Amino acid sequence: MSRFSERTDFARTPNPLALALERHRASGRPLLDLTESNPTRVGLPLPDAALLAPEDAFTYQPEPLGLVSARQALVADFAARGAQVSAAHLLLTASTSEAYGWLFKLLCEPGDNVLVPAPCYPLFEHLARLEGVQTRSYALPRAHGFGLDAREVAAACDARTRAVLVVNPGNPTGHFLHEGELAALADVCVDRRLALLCDEVFAPFAWDAAAPGRVATVAGRALPMLTFALGGLSKAVGLPGLKLAWTHVGGPGHLRDEALARLEWVGDTYLPVGTPVQRALPALLAHAPRFQAAVLERVRGNRQRLLAARPRGATWDVVPAEGGWSAVLRIPRVPGEEATCLALLDAGARVQPGYFYDFGGGAFLVLSLLPQPEVFAAAVEVLTRTLGP
C-alpha cells in the first residue's frame, strides 16, 4: 500500500461555518458576500486581453530569474514608488506562494522555523509545512493597533529560527510597517541572524498616501540583514489568474549575491512563469494605476459606509487601519464570533470570524471592502441589524 507524507495530511473536516454555508447555498436563498476578495468578480477595471498575445508570445527564452524586459519594467515600477532597485536583484515566480516555497528552501533546513505574525491571513503555516519547515507566531499587539512590536519578535525566536515574516500592510489588519518599527526589527534580525521576508502585495493600497513614517517597501534600502520584498499581479493589478509575482533581494552585498546565486539554481530548476505574461508585464504595470485608483475609491467608500452605519454607542466598533482591502470589527465576546457569523449567514450576509486569522484578546469579524457599493450597503444593513445597538 502506498504511503503519504505527513506534510500533506491537512485537516479536512468542515467547520460549522462551512457546513452552514453549504446549507445556505443549497437552499437557493440569496447571499450578500462580505468575504469576496477576488478583484475580477466585483466590477473593477480590467486591461485589454490583447496584451497577452504579443507577437513574440510563443518565443521561448528560458531565464532563471525571469525575462530581463519584465524585470526592467519592475525597476521602473519600483522607481515610481520611490525605490531605486536593480533588475539583477529581482526574481520572478508564478505567485508569492511559490516564492515563499523557494525562500523556505533557501533559508531553512527541515525542522527549522520562521516567525509569522498573529493575527494574519492563514496561509504561511501551510506553505512552510509543505517545505518541512515550522512556523512560530509573534503577536501583533492590539494596544499597538496590531502594529509590529520588535520585542514580540525577539521573544518568539528560538535556536532554529531562520527568518521573520512581515506583512506590510497587515492582512487583514491594514497596519503599515513604520520606520521606527523597521529599525527595531532590523536590530533583532542582526542580533538573531534572521532574514526578513516582507510581503508587500497590499502596499499599493494605502488609504492616506501622505501618512508620515510609513514604510512603502523595504526594497532598495540599505538594511543590515538579508531582505526579500514580495509583490505580484494578483493584488497590484488585480489579476490573480495571470500567475506572475516578484521578489526583490536586498541586504548586505555578500549575502544578497549568495542568495541570488542559489535562487537562480532554484529558478532554473522550475522555470515557472509563462512567456506571454512576462512579455506583457510592462503594459500590465501601466494599467496598474487605473486599477489601484478604482480599488482605493471602492475601499474608501465602503469603509465610510460601514463607519456611517454604526449607531452611536454601539457595542461593536471598526478597528482603525491604514490600508488594504479589509475591515476588522471588534464585537462583544458574547455571543462571540462563530455565533455572530452563523446569525449573519441566517440573515443573508456572509463574513469571516476573527479566529480564521488567529486574532486573540477579544472577538472580531473580518469583512472585505471590495464588493460593489450596492452589495456592500445592503450587507451592512443586515450586519447592523444583526449586531444591534
CSV table of C-alpha atoms in Angstrom, one decimal:
chain,number,residue,atom,x,y,z
A,1,MET,CA,0.0,0.0,0.0
A,2,SER,CA,1.3,3.5,-0.9
A,3,ARG,CA,2.4,5.8,1.9
A,4,PHE,CA,1.9,9.5,2.1
A,5,SER,CA,3.9,12.3,3.6
A,6,GLU,CA,2.7,13.8,6.8
A,7,ARG,CA,3.4,17.3,5.2
A,8,THR,CA,0.2,16.9,3.2
A,9,ASP,CA,-2.0,15.4,5.9
A,10,PHE,CA,-4.1,18.6,6.4
A,11,ALA,CA,-7.3,18.6,8.4
A,12,ARG,CA,-10.3,18.3,6.0
A,13,THR,CA,-13.2,18.2,8.4
A,14,PRO,CA,-15.6,21.1,7.6
A,15,ASN,CA,-16.2,23.5,10.5
A,16,PRO,CA,-19.7,24.6,11.5
A,17,LEU,CA,-19.5,27.8,9.4
A,18,ALA,CA,-18.6,25.8,6.2
A,19,LEU,CA,-21.4,23.4,6.8
A,20,ALA,CA,-23.9,26.3,7.4
A,21,LEU,CA,-22.7,27.9,4.2
A,22,GLU,CA,-23.3,24.7,2.3
A,23,ARG,CA,-26.8,24.5,3.6
A,24,HIS,CA,-27.5,28.2,2.8
A,25,ARG,CA,-26.3,27.7,-0.8
A,26,ALA,CA,-28.3,24.5,-1.2
A,27,SER,CA,-31.4,26.4,-0.1
A,28,GLY,CA,-31.1,28.8,-3.0
A,29,ARG,CA,-31.5,31.8,-0.8
A,30,PRO,CA,-29.6,35.0,-1.9
A,31,LEU,CA,-26.3,35.8,-0.1
A,32,LEU,CA,-24.6,39.1,0.4
A,33,ASP,CA,-21.0,38.1,0.5
A,34,LEU,CA,-18.6,40.2,2.5
A,35,THR,CA,-15.8,37.7,2.1
A,36,GLU,CA,-15.5,38.4,-1.6
A,37,SER,CA,-11.8,39.2,-2.3
A,38,ASN,CA,-11.5,38.2,-6.0
A,39,PRO,CA,-10.9,41.5,-7.8
A,40,THR,CA,-12.0,40.0,-11.1
A,41,ARG,CA,-15.6,39.4,-9.8
A,42,VAL,CA,-16.5,42.8,-8.4
A,43,GLY,CA,-16.7,45.1,-11.4
A,44,LEU,CA,-13.2,46.6,-11.3
A,45,PRO,CA,-11.4,47.8,-14.5
A,46,LEU,CA,-9.5,45.1,-16.5
A,47,PRO,CA,-6.8,45.6,-19.1
A,48,ASP,CA,-7.2,44.8,-22.8
A,49,ALA,CA,-7.0,41.0,-23.1
A,50,ALA,CA,-4.9,41.5,-26.3
A,51,LEU,CA,-2.0,42.4,-24.1
A,52,LEU,CA,-1.5,38.7,-23.5
A,53,ALA,CA,-0.9,38.0,-27.2
A,54,PRO,CA,2.2,39.9,-28.2
A,55,GLU,CA,3.9,38.9,-31.4
A,56,ASP,CA,6.7,37.1,-29.6
A,57,ALA,CA,4.4,35.3,-27.1
A,58,PHE,CA,5.5,31.9,-28.4
A,59,THR,CA,9.2,32.6,-28.5
A,60,TYR,CA,10.6,30.6,-25.5
A,61,GLN,CA,13.5,32.3,-23.8
A,62,PRO,CA,14.3,30.5,-20.5
A,63,GLU,CA,15.7,32.9,-17.9
A,64,PRO,CA,16.0,31.5,-14.4
A,65,LEU,CA,15.3,34.9,-12.7
A,66,GLY,CA,12.8,35.9,-15.3
A,67,LEU,CA,13.0,37.8,-18.6
A,68,VAL,CA,15.2,40.9,-18.4
A,69,SER,CA,12.5,43.0,-20.1
A,70,ALA,CA,10.0,42.1,-17.4
A,71,ARG,CA,12.4,42.8,-14.6
A,72,GLN,CA,13.3,46.1,-16.1
A,73,ALA,CA,9.6,47.0,-16.1
A,74,LEU,CA,9.6,46.3,-12.4
A,75,VAL,CA,12.6,48.5,-11.9
A,76,ALA,CA,10.5,51.4,-13.4
A,77,ASP,CA,7.5,50.5,-11.2
A,78,PHE,CA,9.6,50.5,-8.0
A,79,ALA,CA,11.1,53.9,-9.1
A,80,ALA,CA,7.6,55.3,-9.4
A,81,ARG,CA,7.1,54.3,-5.7
A,82,GLY,CA,10.4,55.9,-4.7
A,83,ALA,CA,12.6,52.8,-4.5
A,84,GLN,CA,15.7,52.5,-6.6
A,85,VAL,CA,16.4,48.8,-7.4
A,86,SER,CA,18.4,46.8,-9.9
A,87,ALA,CA,16.9,44.3,-12.3
A,88,ALA,CA,19.7,41.9,-11.3
A,89,HIS,CA,18.2,41.8,-7.8
A,90,LEU,CA,14.7,40.8,-8.9
A,91,LEU,CA,13.3,37.3,-9.2
A,92,LEU,CA,10.1,36.2,-11.0
A,93,THR,CA,7.8,33.4,-9.8
A,94,ALA,CA,4.3,32.2,-10.6
A,95,SER,CA,3.0,33.5,-7.3
A,96,THR,CA,4.1,34.9,-4.0
A,97,SER,CA,3.1,31.5,-2.6
A,98,GLU,CA,5.7,29.9,-4.8
A,99,ALA,CA,8.2,32.5,-3.8
A,100,TYR,CA,7.7,31.6,-0.2
A,101,GLY,CA,8.4,27.9,-1.0
A,102,TRP,CA,11.6,28.9,-2.7
A,103,LEU,CA,12.7,31.2,0.2
A,104,PHE,CA,12.0,28.5,2.7
A,105,LYS,CA,14.1,26.1,0.7
A,106,LEU,CA,16.9,28.8,0.5
A,107,LEU,CA,16.9,29.7,4.2
A,108,CYS,CA,15.8,26.6,6.2
A,109,GLU,CA,16.7,23.0,6.8
A,110,PRO,CA,13.8,20.6,7.6
A,111,GLY,CA,12.7,21.3,11.2
A,112,ASP,CA,13.9,25.0,11.2
A,113,ASN,CA,11.2,27.6,11.7
A,114,VAL,CA,10.1,31.1,10.5
A,115,LEU,CA,8.2,33.6,12.6
A,116,VAL,CA,4.8,34.7,11.3
A,117,PRO,CA,2.5,37.5,12.6
A,118,ALA,CA,-0.7,36.9,14.5
A,119,PRO,CA,-3.3,37.9,13.5
A,120,CYS,CA,-2.6,37.3,9.8
A,121,TYR,CA,-4.0,35.6,6.7
A,122,PRO,CA,-4.0,31.8,7.2
A,123,LEU,CA,-1.5,30.7,4.6
A,124,PHE,CA,2.1,30.7,5.8
A,125,GLU,CA,1.8,27.7,8.1
A,126,HIS,CA,0.7,25.6,5.2
A,127,LEU,CA,3.4,26.8,2.8
A,128,ALA,CA,6.1,26.2,5.4
A,129,ARG,CA,4.8,22.8,6.3
A,130,LEU,CA,5.0,21.7,2.7
A,131,GLU,CA,8.7,22.5,2.8
A,132,GLY,CA,9.3,20.7,6.1
A,133,VAL,CA,9.5,24.0,7.9
A,134,GLN,CA,7.7,25.0,11.1
A,135,THR,CA,6.2,28.3,12.0
A,136,ARG,CA,6.2,30.2,15.3
A,137,SER,CA,3.8,33.1,15.9
A,138,TYR,CA,4.7,36.5,17.2
A,139,ALA,CA,1.9,38.7,18.4
A,140,LEU,CA,0.8,42.0,16.8
A,141,PRO,CA,-0.4,43.7,20.0
A,142,ARG,CA,-3.9,45.2,19.8
A,143,ALA,CA,-2.6,48.0,22.0
A,144,HIS,CA,-0.3,49.0,19.1
A,145,GLY,CA,-3.2,48.9,16.6
A,146,PHE,CA,-1.9,45.5,15.6
A,147,GLY,CA,1.4,47.1,14.6
A,148,LEU,CA,4.7,45.4,14.9
A,149,ASP,CA,6.5,45.2,18.3
A,150,ALA,CA,10.1,44.0,17.8
A,151,ARG,CA,10.1,42.7,21.4
A,152,GLU,CA,7.4,40.2,20.5
A,153,VAL,CA,9.5,39.1,17.5
A,154,ALA,CA,12.6,38.6,19.8
A,155,ALA,CA,10.6,36.7,22.3
A,156,ALA,CA,9.3,34.3,19.7
A,157,CYS,CA,12.7,33.3,18.4
A,158,ASP,CA,14.4,30.0,19.3
A,159,ALA,CA,17.7,28.4,18.3
A,160,ARG,CA,16.2,27.2,15.0
A,161,THR,CA,14.5,30.4,13.9
A,162,ARG,CA,15.9,31.4,10.5
A,163,ALA,CA,13.6,34.3,9.3
A,164,VAL,CA,10.8,36.6,10.3
A,165,LEU,CA,7.9,37.3,8.0
A,166,VAL,CA,6.2,40.7,8.0
A,167,VAL,CA,3.0,41.6,6.0
A,168,ASN,CA,3.0,45.3,5.0
A,169,PRO,CA,0.3,46.4,5.4
A,170,GLY,CA,-1.1,43.6,7.5
A,171,ASN,CA,-3.8,41.4,6.1
A,172,PRO,CA,-6.5,41.8,7.3
A,173,THR,CA,-5.4,44.4,10.0
A,174,GLY,CA,-4.3,47.0,7.5
A,175,HIS,CA,-1.4,48.4,9.6
A,176,PHE,CA,1.6,49.6,7.7
A,177,LEU,CA,5.2,49.0,8.9
A,178,HIS,CA,6.6,52.3,10.3
A,179,GLU,CA,10.2,53.5,10.3
A,180,GLY,CA,10.7,53.0,14.0
A,181,GLU,CA,9.3,49.5,13.8
A,182,LEU,CA,11.5,48.6,10.9
A,183,ALA,CA,14.6,50.0,12.7
A,184,ALA,CA,13.8,48.0,15.9
A,185,LEU,CA,13.1,44.9,13.8
A,186,ALA,CA,16.5,45.3,12.0
A,187,ASP,CA,18.2,45.2,15.4
A,188,VAL,CA,16.5,41.9,16.2
A,189,CYS,CA,17.3,40.4,12.8
A,190,VAL,CA,21.0,41.3,13.1
A,191,ASP,CA,21.2,40.0,16.7
A,192,ARG,CA,19.5,36.7,15.9
A,193,ARG,CA,20.9,36.4,12.3
A,194,LEU,CA,17.4,36.4,10.8
A,195,ALA,CA,16.4,37.1,7.2
A,196,LEU,CA,13.4,39.4,6.7
A,197,LEU,CA,10.6,38.4,4.4
A,198,CYS,CA,8.3,41.3,3.7
A,199,ASP,CA,5.0,40.6,2.0
A,200,GLU,CA,4.1,43.9,0.2
A,201,VAL,CA,1.2,42.7,-2.0
A,202,PHE,CA,-1.2,45.2,-0.5
A,203,ALA,CA,1.4,48.1,-0.3
A,204,PRO,CA,-0.2,50.0,-3.3
A,205,PHE,CA,-3.4,50.4,-1.3
A,206,ALA,CA,-2.6,53.0,1.4
A,207,TRP,CA,-5.7,54.9,2.2
A,208,ASP,CA,-3.8,58.0,3.2
A,209,ALA,CA,-0.9,58.5,0.7
A,210,ALA,CA,0.6,61.3,2.8
A,211,ALA,CA,0.9,59.5,6.1
A,212,PRO,CA,4.3,60.2,7.7
A,213,GLY,CA,6.7,57.5,8.7
A,214,ARG,CA,5.1,54.7,6.7
A,215,VAL,CA,7.3,52.1,5.0
A,216,ALA,CA,6.1,51.6,1.5
A,217,THR,CA,8.7,48.9,0.6
A,218,VAL,CA,11.9,47.5,2.1
A,219,ALA,CA,13.3,47.2,-1.4
A,220,GLY,CA,16.2,49.5,-2.3
A,221,ARG,CA,17.0,50.2,1.4
A,222,ALA,CA,20.5,49.8,2.9
A,223,LEU,CA,19.4,47.4,5.6
A,224,PRO,CA,21.8,45.3,7.7
A,225,MET,CA,20.1,41.9,7.2
A,226,LEU,CA,19.1,39.8,4.1
A,227,THR,CA,15.7,41.1,2.9
A,228,PHE,CA,13.1,39.8,0.5
A,229,ALA,CA,10.3,42.1,-0.7
A,230,LEU,CA,7.4,40.3,-2.3
A,231,GLY,CA,4.7,41.5,-4.7
A,232,GLY,CA,2.6,40.4,-7.6
A,233,LEU,CA,0.0,40.9,-10.3
A,234,SER,CA,-2.6,39.2,-8.1
A,235,LYS,CA,-3.1,42.4,-6.0
A,236,ALA,CA,-1.1,45.2,-7.7
A,237,VAL,CA,-3.1,44.8,-11.0
A,238,GLY,CA,-6.0,42.7,-9.7
A,239,LEU,CA,-5.2,39.7,-12.0
A,240,PRO,CA,-4.5,36.6,-9.8
A,241,GLY,CA,-5.1,34.3,-12.8
A,242,LEU,CA,-2.1,35.5,-14.7
A,243,LYS,CA,0.4,33.9,-12.3
A,244,LEU,CA,3.3,36.3,-12.0
A,245,ALA,CA,4.9,37.6,-8.9
A,246,TRP,CA,8.3,39.2,-8.0
A,247,THR,CA,10.8,39.2,-5.2
A,248,HIS,CA,13.4,41.8,-4.6
A,249,VAL,CA,16.5,40.5,-2.8
A,250,GLY,CA,18.4,43.1,-0.7
A,251,GLY,CA,20.7,43.5,2.2
A,252,PRO,CA,24.5,43.2,2.6
A,253,GLY,CA,26.1,42.6,-0.7
A,254,HIS,CA,27.7,39.3,0.0
A,255,LEU,CA,24.5,37.8,1.5
A,256,ARG,CA,22.4,39.2,-1.3
A,257,ASP,CA,24.6,37.9,-4.1
A,258,GLU,CA,24.8,34.4,-2.5
A,259,ALA,CA,21.1,34.3,-2.1
A,260,LEU,CA,20.6,35.3,-5.7
A,261,ALA,CA,23.1,32.7,-7.0
A,262,ARG,CA,21.2,30.0,-5.1
A,263,LEU,CA,17.8,31.2,-6.2
A,264,GLU,CA,19.0,31.2,-9.8
A,265,TRP,CA,19.6,27.5,-9.4
A,266,VAL,CA,16.1,27.0,-8.0
A,267,GLY,CA,14.6,29.2,-10.7
A,268,ASP,CA,16.4,27.2,-13.4
A,269,THR,CA,15.0,24.0,-12.0
A,270,TYR,CA,11.4,25.2,-12.1
A,271,LEU,CA,11.2,28.0,-14.8
A,272,PRO,CA,7.5,28.5,-13.7
A,273,VAL,CA,6.5,31.8,-15.3
A,274,GLY,CA,4.8,31.8,-18.7
A,275,THR,CA,6.4,33.8,-21.6
A,276,PRO,CA,3.2,35.7,-22.6
A,277,VAL,CA,2.6,37.2,-19.2
A,278,GLN,CA,6.3,38.2,-18.9
A,279,ARG,CA,6.2,39.9,-22.3
A,280,ALA,CA,3.0,41.7,-21.3
A,281,LEU,CA,4.3,42.8,-17.9
A,282,PRO,CA,5.3,46.4,-19.0
A,283,ALA,CA,1.8,47.0,-20.3
A,284,LEU,CA,0.1,45.3,-17.4
A,285,LEU,CA,2.0,47.5,-14.9
A,286,ALA,CA,1.0,50.6,-17.0
A,287,HIS,CA,-2.6,49.5,-16.3
A,288,ALA,CA,-1.9,49.2,-12.5
A,289,PRO,CA,-2.6,52.9,-11.6
A,290,ARG,CA,-6.0,52.8,-13.1
A,291,PHE,CA,-6.9,49.6,-11.3
A,292,GLN,CA,-5.4,50.8,-8.0
A,293,ALA,CA,-7.3,54.1,-8.1
A,294,ALA,CA,-10.5,52.2,-8.7
A,295,VAL,CA,-9.8,49.9,-5.7
A,296,LEU,CA,-9.0,52.8,-3.4
A,297,GLU,CA,-12.2,54.6,-4.4
A,298,ARG,CA,-14.2,51.4,-3.7
A,299,VAL,CA,-12.5,50.6,-0.5
A,300,ARG,CA,-12.7,54.1,1.0
A,301,GLY,CA,-16.3,54.4,0.0
A,302,ASN,CA,-17.3,51.1,1.5
A,303,ARG,CA,-15.4,51.8,4.7
A,304,GLN,CA,-17.1,55.1,5.1
A,305,ARG,CA,-20.5,53.3,4.6
A,306,LEU,CA,-19.5,51.0,7.4
A,307,LEU,CA,-18.5,53.7,9.7
A,308,ALA,CA,-21.6,55.8,9.0
A,309,ALA,CA,-23.8,52.8,9.7
A,310,ARG,CA,-22.5,52.2,13.2
A,311,PRO,CA,-25.1,53.5,15.7
A,312,ARG,CA,-23.8,55.9,18.4
A,313,GLY,CA,-22.9,53.9,21.5
A,314,ALA,CA,-22.9,50.6,19.7
A,315,THR,CA,-21.3,47.6,21.4
A,316,TRP,CA,-19.2,46.9,18.3
A,317,ASP,CA,-16.6,49.1,16.5
A,318,VAL,CA,-14.5,49.3,13.4
A,319,VAL,CA,-10.8,48.8,14.2
A,320,PRO,CA,-8.6,51.7,12.9
A,321,ALA,CA,-6.4,50.8,9.9
A,322,GLU,CA,-4.2,52.4,7.2
A,323,GLY,CA,-4.7,50.3,4.1
A,324,GLY,CA,-5.5,47.1,2.3
A,325,TRP,CA,-8.9,45.6,1.2
A,326,SER,CA,-10.4,44.6,4.5
A,327,ALA,CA,-12.1,45.9,7.6
A,328,VAL,CA,-11.9,44.4,11.1
A,329,LEU,CA,-14.8,44.7,13.5
A,330,ARG,CA,-14.4,44.3,17.3
A,331,ILE,CA,-17.6,42.7,18.6
A,332,PRO,CA,-18.8,41.6,22.1
A,333,ARG,CA,-17.3,38.3,23.4
A,334,VAL,CA,-20.9,37.1,23.9
A,335,PRO,CA,-22.3,35.6,21.8
A,336,GLY,CA,-18.9,35.7,20.1
A,337,GLU,CA,-17.5,35.2,16.6
A,338,GLU,CA,-18.9,31.9,15.4
A,339,ALA,CA,-22.4,32.5,16.8
A,340,THR,CA,-22.5,36.0,15.2
A,341,CYS,CA,-21.3,34.7,11.8
A,342,LEU,CA,-24.0,32.0,11.9
A,343,ALA,CA,-26.6,34.6,12.7
A,344,LEU,CA,-25.5,36.8,9.9
A,345,LEU,CA,-25.5,33.9,7.5
A,346,ASP,CA,-29.0,33.0,8.5
A,347,ALA,CA,-29.9,36.7,7.8
A,348,GLY,CA,-28.3,36.5,4.4
A,349,ALA,CA,-24.9,38.0,4.8
A,350,ARG,CA,-21.5,36.3,5.0
A,351,VAL,CA,-18.5,37.5,7.0
A,352,GLN,CA,-15.5,35.8,8.5
A,353,PRO,CA,-14.7,35.2,12.1
A,354,GLY,CA,-11.5,36.6,13.6
A,355,TYR,CA,-10.3,33.1,14.6
A,356,PHE,CA,-9.7,32.3,10.9
A,357,TYR,CA,-6.9,34.9,11.2
A,358,ASP,CA,-5.6,33.9,14.6
A,359,PHE,CA,-7.0,37.0,16.4
A,360,GLY,CA,-6.7,36.9,20.1
A,361,GLY,CA,-7.7,39.1,23.1
A,362,GLY,CA,-11.3,39.6,22.1
A,363,ALA,CA,-13.9,38.8,19.4
A,364,PHE,CA,-13.6,40.1,15.9
A,365,LEU,CA,-15.2,39.9,12.4
A,366,VAL,CA,-13.4,40.4,9.1
A,367,LEU,CA,-15.1,42.0,6.1
A,368,SER,CA,-13.9,42.5,2.6
A,369,LEU,CA,-14.2,46.1,1.3
A,370,LEU,CA,-14.1,45.0,-2.3
A,371,PRO,CA,-17.8,44.2,-3.1
A,372,GLN,CA,-19.7,46.6,-5.3
A,373,PRO,CA,-21.2,49.5,-3.3
A,374,GLU,CA,-24.8,48.4,-3.6
A,375,VAL,CA,-24.0,44.9,-2.4
A,376,PHE,CA,-21.8,46.3,0.4
A,377,ALA,CA,-24.5,48.7,1.6
A,378,ALA,CA,-27.2,46.0,1.6
A,379,ALA,CA,-24.9,43.7,3.6
A,380,VAL,CA,-24.0,46.4,6.1
A,381,GLU,CA,-27.7,46.9,6.7
A,382,VAL,CA,-28.0,43.2,7.6
A,383,LEU,CA,-24.9,43.5,9.7
A,384,THR,CA,-26.0,46.4,11.8
A,385,ARG,CA,-29.5,44.9,12.3
A,386,THR,CA,-27.9,41.6,13.5
A,387,LEU,CA,-25.3,43.2,15.7
A,388,GLY,CA,-27.7,45.5,17.2
A,389,PRO,CA,-27.0,48.8,19.1
